[in-house]
C-alpha atoms as a PDB file:
ATOM      1  CA  ALA A   1       0.000   0.000   0.000  1.00  0.00           C
ATOM      2  CA  LEU A   2       1.063   3.578  -0.626  1.00  0.00           C
ATOM      3  CA  VAL A   3       0.033   6.204   1.932  1.00  0.00           C
ATOM      4  CA  PHE A   4      -0.274   9.819   0.774  1.00  0.00           C
ATOM      5  CA  PRO A   5       0.582  12.490   3.360  1.00  0.00           C
ATOM      6  CA  GLY A   6      -1.484  15.125   5.079  1.00  0.00           C
ATOM      7  CA  GLN A   7      -0.691  18.772   5.649  1.00  0.00           C
ATOM      8  CA  GLY A   8       2.126  19.353   8.098  1.00  0.00           C
ATOM      9  CA  SER A   9       4.214  16.470   6.775  1.00  0.00           C
ATOM     10  CA  VAL A  10       5.030  18.043   3.396  1.00  0.00           C
ATOM     11  CA  ASP A  11       7.905  20.421   2.683  1.00  0.00           C
ATOM     12  CA  PHE A  12       7.027  22.568  -0.323  1.00  0.00           C
ATOM     13  CA  LYS A  13      10.723  23.076  -1.045  1.00  0.00           C
ATOM     14  CA  LEU A  14      10.735  19.510  -2.343  1.00  0.00           C
ATOM     15  CA  ILE A  15       9.389  20.318  -5.813  1.00  0.00           C
ATOM     16  CA  ASN A  16      11.764  23.243  -6.177  1.00  0.00           C
ATOM     17  CA  GLU A  17      14.685  21.016  -5.211  1.00  0.00           C
ATOM     18  CA  LEU A  18      13.639  18.336  -7.689  1.00  0.00           C
ATOM     19  CA  LEU A  19      13.588  20.926 -10.474  1.00  0.00           C
ATOM     20  CA  GLU A  20      17.075  22.181  -9.641  1.00  0.00           C
ATOM     21  CA  PHE A  21      18.623  18.958 -10.924  1.00  0.00           C
ATOM     22  CA  ASP A  22      17.445  19.529 -14.488  1.00  0.00           C
ATOM     23  CA  SER A  23      15.787  22.601 -16.014  1.00  0.00           C
ATOM     24  CA  LYS A  24      13.961  20.334 -18.491  1.00  0.00           C
ATOM     25  CA  ARG A  25      11.885  19.000 -15.635  1.00  0.00           C
ATOM     26  CA  GLU A  26       9.966  22.264 -15.496  1.00  0.00           C
ATOM     27  CA  ASN A  27       8.936  21.727 -19.126  1.00  0.00           C
ATOM     28  CA  LEU A  28       7.606  18.313 -18.140  1.00  0.00           C
ATOM     29  CA  ILE A  29       5.313  19.649 -15.439  1.00  0.00           C
ATOM     30  CA  ARG A  30       4.415  22.966 -17.081  1.00  0.00           C
ATOM     31  CA  PRO A  31       1.181  21.641 -18.721  1.00  0.00           C
ATOM     32  CA  LEU A  32       0.141  20.253 -15.340  1.00  0.00           C
ATOM     33  CA  LEU A  33       0.844  23.568 -13.606  1.00  0.00           C
ATOM     34  CA  ASN A  34      -1.054  25.521 -16.271  1.00  0.00           C
ATOM     35  CA  GLN A  35      -4.018  23.203 -15.817  1.00  0.00           C
ATOM     36  CA  ALA A  36      -3.901  23.715 -12.041  1.00  0.00           C
ATOM     37  CA  ASP A  37      -3.799  27.507 -12.458  1.00  0.00           C
ATOM     38  CA  GLU A  38      -6.907  27.335 -14.619  1.00  0.00           C
ATOM     39  CA  ILE A  39      -8.818  24.969 -12.326  1.00  0.00           C
ATOM     40  CA  LEU A  40      -7.992  26.999  -9.212  1.00  0.00           C
ATOM     41  CA  ASN A  41      -8.504  30.301 -11.034  1.00  0.00           C
ATOM     42  CA  ASP A  42      -5.163  31.548  -9.729  1.00  0.00           C
ATOM     43  CA  LYS A  43      -2.325  32.378 -12.124  1.00  0.00           C
ATOM     44  CA  ASN A  44       0.063  32.770  -9.197  1.00  0.00           C
ATOM     45  CA  PHE A  45      -0.399  29.221  -7.970  1.00  0.00           C
ATOM     46  CA  SER A  46       2.189  27.629 -10.255  1.00  0.00           C
ATOM     47  CA  LEU A  47       4.626  30.485  -9.661  1.00  0.00           C
ATOM     48  CA  ASN A  48       4.565  29.751  -5.958  1.00  0.00           C
ATOM     49  CA  ILE A  49       5.069  26.040  -6.608  1.00  0.00           C
ATOM     50  CA  LEU A  50       8.203  26.817  -8.622  1.00  0.00           C
ATOM     51  CA  ASN A  51       9.621  29.534  -6.396  1.00  0.00           C
ATOM     52  CA  ASN A  52      11.237  29.053  -3.037  1.00  0.00           C
ATOM     53  CA  ASP A  53      11.141  32.483  -1.443  1.00  0.00           C
ATOM     54  CA  GLU A  54       9.447  34.107   1.536  1.00  0.00           C
ATOM     55  CA  ASN A  55       6.403  35.111  -0.525  1.00  0.00           C
ATOM     56  CA  SER A  56       5.869  31.508  -1.596  1.00  0.00           C
ATOM     57  CA  GLN A  57       6.234  30.261   1.966  1.00  0.00           C
ATOM     58  CA  GLN A  58       3.664  32.819   3.085  1.00  0.00           C
ATOM     59  CA  PHE A  59       1.361  31.741   0.251  1.00  0.00           C
ATOM     60  CA  PHE A  60       1.434  28.116   1.383  1.00  0.00           C
ATOM     61  CA  ARG A  61       0.761  28.967   5.014  1.00  0.00           C
ATOM     62  CA  ARG A  62      -2.847  29.357   3.906  1.00  0.00           C
ATOM     63  CA  THR A  63      -4.548  25.974   4.049  1.00  0.00           C
ATOM     64  CA  SER A  64      -6.605  26.714   0.919  1.00  0.00           C
ATOM     65  CA  ASN A  65      -3.315  27.010  -1.002  1.00  0.00           C
ATOM     66  CA  ALA A  66      -1.366  24.320   0.811  1.00  0.00           C
ATOM     67  CA  GLN A  67      -3.832  21.503   0.239  1.00  0.00           C
ATOM     68  CA  PRO A  68      -3.989  21.840  -3.576  1.00  0.00           C
ATOM     69  CA  ALA A  69      -0.185  22.065  -3.557  1.00  0.00           C
ATOM     70  CA  ILE A  70       0.103  18.846  -1.548  1.00  0.00           C
ATOM     71  CA  PHE A  71      -2.225  17.157  -4.026  1.00  0.00           C
ATOM     72  CA  LEU A  72      -0.230  18.452  -6.984  1.00  0.00           C
ATOM     73  CA  SER A  73       3.106  17.475  -5.431  1.00  0.00           C
ATOM     74  CA  SER A  74       2.145  13.804  -5.479  1.00  0.00           C
ATOM     75  CA  ILE A  75       1.161  13.998  -9.151  1.00  0.00           C
ATOM     76  CA  ILE A  76       4.428  15.759  -9.999  1.00  0.00           C
ATOM     77  CA  ILE A  77       6.482  13.094  -8.231  1.00  0.00           C
ATOM     78  CA  ASP A  78       4.513  10.434 -10.105  1.00  0.00           C
ATOM     79  CA  LEU A  79       5.356  12.188 -13.398  1.00  0.00           C
ATOM     80  CA  PHE A  80       9.050  12.310 -12.529  1.00  0.00           C
ATOM     81  CA  LEU A  81       9.110   8.621 -11.624  1.00  0.00           C
ATOM     82  CA  LYS A  82       7.400   7.644 -14.880  1.00  0.00           C
ATOM     83  CA  ASN A  83       9.515   9.819 -17.164  1.00  0.00           C
ATOM     84  CA  TYR A  84      12.956   9.582 -15.575  1.00  0.00           C
ATOM     85  CA  TYR A  85      12.925   6.184 -13.894  1.00  0.00           C
ATOM     86  CA  HIS A  86      10.250   4.333 -15.922  1.00  0.00           C
ATOM     87  CA  PHE A  87       8.528   3.496 -12.675  1.00  0.00           C
ATOM     88  CA  ASN A  88       4.739   3.429 -12.575  1.00  0.00           C
ATOM     89  CA  ILE A  89       3.380   3.740  -9.049  1.00  0.00           C
ATOM     90  CA  ALA A  90       0.042   2.216 -10.069  1.00  0.00           C
ATOM     91  CA  ASP A  91       1.789  -1.002 -11.149  1.00  0.00           C
ATOM     92  CA  ALA A  92       3.843  -1.245  -7.984  1.00  0.00           C
ATOM     93  CA  VAL A  93       1.211  -1.076  -5.255  1.00  0.00           C
ATOM     94  CA  ASP A  94      -2.060  -2.837  -4.526  1.00  0.00           C
ATOM     95  CA  TYR A  95      -3.736  -0.103  -2.492  1.00  0.00           C
ATOM     96  CA  PHE A  96      -3.699   3.698  -2.372  1.00  0.00           C
ATOM     97  CA  VAL A  97      -4.635   5.227   0.966  1.00  0.00           C
ATOM     98  CA  GLY A  98      -4.125   8.645   2.484  1.00  0.00           C
ATOM     99  CA  HIS A  99      -4.064  10.638   5.671  1.00  0.00           C
ATOM    100  CA  SER A 100      -6.312  13.706   5.840  1.00  0.00           C
ATOM    101  CA  VAL A 101      -5.959  15.581   2.532  1.00  0.00           C
ATOM    102  CA  GLY A 102      -3.999  12.543   1.361  1.00  0.00           C
ATOM    103  CA  GLU A 103      -7.316  10.692   1.187  1.00  0.00           C
ATOM    104  CA  TYR A 104      -8.303  12.876  -1.765  1.00  0.00           C
ATOM    105  CA  ILE A 105      -4.985  12.117  -3.453  1.00  0.00           C
ATOM    106  CA  SER A 106      -5.631   8.404  -3.008  1.00  0.00           C
ATOM    107  CA  LEU A 107      -9.073   8.817  -4.612  1.00  0.00           C
ATOM    108  CA  TYR A 108      -7.388  10.436  -7.611  1.00  0.00           C
ATOM    109  CA  PHE A 109      -4.816   7.647  -7.980  1.00  0.00           C
ATOM    110  CA  ASN A 110      -7.606   5.101  -7.578  1.00  0.00           C
ATOM    111  CA  GLN A 111      -9.302   6.869 -10.540  1.00  0.00           C
ATOM    112  CA  ILE A 112     -12.371   7.709  -8.466  1.00  0.00           C
ATOM    113  CA  LEU A 113     -11.863  11.474  -8.782  1.00  0.00           C
ATOM    114  CA  ASP A 114     -10.379  13.362 -11.723  1.00  0.00           C
ATOM    115  CA  MET A 115      -7.840  16.128 -11.340  1.00  0.00           C
ATOM    116  CA  GLU A 116     -10.295  19.001 -11.709  1.00  0.00           C
ATOM    117  CA  ASN A 117     -12.707  17.782  -9.053  1.00  0.00           C
ATOM    118  CA  SER A 118      -9.866  16.759  -6.747  1.00  0.00           C
ATOM    119  CA  LEU A 119      -8.209  20.180  -6.852  1.00  0.00           C
ATOM    120  CA  LYS A 120     -11.497  22.008  -6.395  1.00  0.00           C
ATOM    121  CA  LEU A 121     -12.441  19.800  -3.454  1.00  0.00           C
ATOM    122  CA  VAL A 122      -9.182  20.205  -1.552  1.00  0.00           C
ATOM    123  CA  GLN A 123      -9.162  23.954  -2.224  1.00  0.00           C
ATOM    124  CA  LYS A 124     -12.730  24.260  -0.910  1.00  0.00           C
ATOM    125  CA  ARG A 125     -11.866  22.048   2.058  1.00  0.00           C
ATOM    126  CA  GLY A 126      -9.021  24.363   3.007  1.00  0.00           C
ATOM    127  CA  LYS A 127     -11.134  27.483   2.498  1.00  0.00           C
ATOM    128  CA  LEU A 128     -13.932  26.120   4.698  1.00  0.00           C
ATOM    129  CA  MET A 129     -11.440  25.459   7.471  1.00  0.00           C
ATOM    130  CA  GLU A 130     -10.056  28.981   7.213  1.00  0.00           C
ATOM    131  CA  ASP A 131     -13.546  30.505   7.217  1.00  0.00           C
ATOM    132  CA  ILE A 132     -14.653  28.576  10.299  1.00  0.00           C
ATOM    133  CA  ILE A 133     -11.628  29.731  12.280  1.00  0.00           C
ATOM    134  CA  LYS A 134     -12.105  33.298  11.061  1.00  0.00           C
ATOM    135  CA  ASN A 135     -15.861  33.519  11.624  1.00  0.00           C
ATOM    136  CA  GLN A 136     -16.509  31.360  14.678  1.00  0.00           C
ATOM    137  CA  TYR A 137     -13.580  32.127  16.955  1.00  0.00           C
ATOM    138  CA  ASP A 138     -12.056  35.238  18.450  1.00  0.00           C
ATOM    139  CA  GLU A 139      -9.492  36.745  16.080  1.00  0.00           C
ATOM    140  CA  ASN A 140      -6.936  36.668  18.895  1.00  0.00           C
ATOM    141  CA  ILE A 141      -7.161  32.885  19.223  1.00  0.00           C
ATOM    142  CA  GLU A 142      -4.396  31.033  17.426  1.00  0.00           C
ATOM    143  CA  PHE A 143      -4.231  27.275  17.149  1.00  0.00           C
ATOM    144  CA  LYS A 144      -1.310  24.879  17.103  1.00  0.00           C
ATOM    145  CA  MET A 145      -0.756  21.176  16.797  1.00  0.00           C
ATOM    146  CA  TYR A 146       1.885  19.083  18.505  1.00  0.00           C
ATOM    147  CA  SER A 147       3.049  15.614  17.627  1.00  0.00           C
ATOM    148  CA  LEU A 148       3.824  13.719  20.825  1.00  0.00           C
ATOM    149  CA  ILE A 149       6.489  11.064  20.368  1.00  0.00           C
ATOM    150  CA  ILE A 150       6.128   8.676  23.275  1.00  0.00           C
ATOM    151  CA  ASN A 151       7.422   5.361  24.515  1.00  0.00           C
ATOM    152  CA  PRO A 152       4.830   2.799  23.340  1.00  0.00           C
ATOM    153  CA  LYS A 153       4.847   1.299  26.830  1.00  0.00           C
ATOM    154  CA  ILE A 154       3.164   4.429  28.221  1.00  0.00           C
ATOM    155  CA  PHE A 155       0.689   4.893  25.366  1.00  0.00           C
ATOM    156  CA  ILE A 156      -2.378   3.910  27.408  1.00  0.00           C
ATOM    157  CA  THR A 157      -1.359   6.176  30.292  1.00  0.00           C
ATOM    158  CA  VAL A 158      -0.854   9.185  28.019  1.00  0.00           C
ATOM    159  CA  TYR A 159      -4.011   8.462  26.043  1.00  0.00           C
ATOM    160  CA  LYS A 160      -6.181   8.266  29.172  1.00  0.00           C
ATOM    161  CA  PHE A 161      -4.808  11.586  30.420  1.00  0.00           C
ATOM    162  CA  LEU A 162      -5.508  13.280  27.081  1.00  0.00           C
ATOM    163  CA  ASP A 163      -8.942  11.728  26.717  1.00  0.00           C
ATOM    164  CA  HIS A 164      -9.943  12.790  30.230  1.00  0.00           C
ATOM    165  CA  TYR A 165      -8.809  16.350  29.526  1.00  0.00           C
ATOM    166  CA  GLN A 166     -10.638  16.687  26.206  1.00  0.00           C
ATOM    167  CA  SER A 167     -13.826  15.304  27.787  1.00  0.00           C
ATOM    168  CA  ASN A 168     -13.695  17.466  30.915  1.00  0.00           C
ATOM    169  CA  GLU A 169     -16.902  19.517  30.899  1.00  0.00           C
ATOM    170  CA  GLN A 170     -15.409  21.960  33.412  1.00  0.00           C
ATOM    171  CA  VAL A 171     -13.024  23.168  30.700  1.00  0.00           C
ATOM    172  CA  PRO A 172     -14.708  25.577  28.226  1.00  0.00           C
ATOM    173  CA  ILE A 173     -15.059  24.004  24.790  1.00  0.00           C
ATOM    174  CA  ASN A 174     -12.958  26.747  23.178  1.00  0.00           C
ATOM    175  CA  GLU A 175     -10.125  26.098  25.635  1.00  0.00           C
ATOM    176  CA  ARG A 176      -9.857  22.351  25.287  1.00  0.00           C
ATOM    177  CA  ILE A 177      -6.880  20.399  24.050  1.00  0.00           C
ATOM    178  CA  TYR A 178      -8.086  17.624  21.757  1.00  0.00           C
ATOM    179  CA  ILE A 179      -6.587  14.436  20.413  1.00  0.00           C
ATOM    180  CA  SER A 180      -6.297  15.058  16.694  1.00  0.00           C
ATOM    181  CA  ASN A 181      -4.683  11.845  15.466  1.00  0.00           C
ATOM    182  CA  ILE A 182      -3.412   8.604  16.888  1.00  0.00           C
ATOM    183  CA  ASN A 183      -0.838   7.613  14.303  1.00  0.00           C
ATOM    184  CA  SER A 184       0.695   4.728  16.249  1.00  0.00           C
ATOM    185  CA  PHE A 185       1.400   3.581  19.796  1.00  0.00           C
ATOM    186  CA  ALA A 186       4.433   5.877  19.619  1.00  0.00           C
ATOM    187  CA  GLN A 187       2.753   9.014  18.262  1.00  0.00           C
ATOM    188  CA  ILE A 188      -0.300  11.017  19.280  1.00  0.00           C
ATOM    189  CA  VAL A 189      -1.104  14.414  17.750  1.00  0.00           C
ATOM    190  CA  ILE A 190      -2.912  17.022  19.852  1.00  0.00           C
ATOM    191  CA  VAL A 191      -4.438  20.371  18.957  1.00  0.00           C
ATOM    192  CA  GLY A 192      -5.665  23.430  20.816  1.00  0.00           C
ATOM    193  CA  PRO A 193      -5.207  27.169  21.433  1.00  0.00           C
ATOM    194  CA  SER A 194      -1.509  27.974  21.086  1.00  0.00           C
ATOM    195  CA  LYS A 195      -1.362  30.008  24.304  1.00  0.00           C
ATOM    196  CA  LEU A 196      -2.549  26.999  26.337  1.00  0.00           C
ATOM    197  CA  LEU A 197      -0.448  24.237  24.815  1.00  0.00           C
ATOM    198  CA  PRO A 198       2.952  24.941  26.482  1.00  0.00           C
ATOM    199  CA  SER A 199       1.492  24.847  29.997  1.00  0.00           C
ATOM    200  CA  PHE A 200      -0.603  21.809  29.086  1.00  0.00           C
ATOM    201  CA  LEU A 201       2.476  19.938  27.882  1.00  0.00           C
ATOM    202  CA  ASN A 202       4.271  20.805  31.111  1.00  0.00           C
ATOM    203  CA  GLU A 203       1.275  19.573  33.099  1.00  0.00           C
ATOM    204  CA  LEU A 204       1.186  16.351  31.110  1.00  0.00           C
ATOM    205  CA  ARG A 205       4.899  15.756  31.613  1.00  0.00           C
ATOM    206  CA  SER A 206       4.739  16.579  35.326  1.00  0.00           C
ATOM    207  CA  ASN A 207       1.590  14.632  36.223  1.00  0.00           C
ATOM    208  CA  LEU A 208       2.706  11.488  34.439  1.00  0.00           C
ATOM    209  CA  LYS A 209       6.354  11.932  35.451  1.00  0.00           C
ATOM    210  CA  LEU A 210       7.489  11.556  31.851  1.00  0.00           C
ATOM    211  CA  SER A 211      11.180  11.526  31.018  1.00  0.00           C
ATOM    212  CA  LYS A 212      12.635  13.493  28.115  1.00  0.00           C
ATOM    213  CA  SER A 213      13.554  10.279  26.348  1.00  0.00           C
ATOM    214  CA  GLY A 214      10.049   8.851  26.751  1.00  0.00           C
ATOM    215  CA  PHE A 215       8.141  11.982  25.788  1.00  0.00           C
ATOM    216  CA  ARG A 216       9.116  14.411  23.031  1.00  0.00           C
ATOM    217  CA  PRO A 217       6.637  17.003  21.705  1.00  0.00           C
ATOM    218  CA  PHE A 218       7.215  18.502  18.245  1.00  0.00           C
ATOM    219  CA  GLU A 219       5.244  21.438  16.888  1.00  0.00           C
ATOM    220  CA  VAL A 220       3.483  20.707  13.586  1.00  0.00           C
ATOM    221  CA  PRO A 221       3.859  23.650  11.141  1.00  0.00           C
ATOM    222  CA  VAL A 222       0.140  24.408  10.729  1.00  0.00           C
ATOM    223  CA  THR A 223      -2.285  26.988  12.130  1.00  0.00           C
ATOM    224  CA  ILE A 224      -5.566  25.139  11.538  1.00  0.00           C
ATOM    225  CA  PRO A 225      -6.835  22.767  14.294  1.00  0.00           C
ATOM    226  CA  PHE A 226      -7.226  19.743  12.017  1.00  0.00           C
ATOM    227  CA  HIS A 227      -9.321  16.721  13.010  1.00  0.00           C
ATOM    228  CA  SER A 228     -10.865  18.309  16.058  1.00  0.00           C
ATOM    229  CA  PRO A 229     -14.296  19.587  17.167  1.00  0.00           C
ATOM    230  CA  TYR A 230     -13.064  23.097  16.373  1.00  0.00           C
ATOM    231  CA  LEU A 231     -13.789  22.244  12.727  1.00  0.00           C
ATOM    232  CA  LYS A 232     -16.939  20.206  13.287  1.00  0.00           C
ATOM    233  CA  ASN A 233     -18.986  22.132  10.687  1.00  0.00           C
ATOM    234  CA  VAL A 234     -16.611  21.587   7.761  1.00  0.00           C
ATOM    235  CA  ASP A 235     -18.041  18.192   6.818  1.00  0.00           C
ATOM    236  CA  VAL A 236     -21.563  19.637   6.588  1.00  0.00           C
ATOM    237  CA  GLU A 237     -20.487  22.264   4.052  1.00  0.00           C
ATOM    238  CA  LEU A 238     -18.169  19.948   2.144  1.00  0.00           C
END
């Protein structure tokens, strides 16, 4: 099986770095980029894919731009593999699956969605997320996600602590720290207001007496509280 990634696990410098090896590679993907510009109704989209400057990085901090770019990155890599290494992903794997926005990429590679509908869907998905945060929460509230790398032996202990906290009715809903993803017994992703997360992590470490080697939190480079009740209305609109 091939698993396509979600937002937060993709470095947009990748495509730029792949193009640096051979200028002809840009000619290979140019028709694809032009098609994406037209579908997304944004002539600057492909420019930001190709560039690697501060403006491009700022562009992709918006989820409505990042998610189409993640989708397109997988197609570009597939093109490179076919044309330069004569390797067809579809012939090499039995199943395509994906995490978060990667699910839409897997639907494309499974030939369930075409490129136009896929790009429009992931763009709308990102825009809905942005709009919910903008319209339903105080403008001063910022969100962050942390990936907690833990010793698998303490998974149940950490999970119970997190689950109790996110279910605690004494904590206002807009101040809760939620479990976003359980990726394995060694990794749990949490999400919540950025101003509350540092103290929460300290509380978690202190209460459970976690060592540095058995508990390592890493900030995920996103500002949208993915896979949490903060975005509960997205699925209705989508």
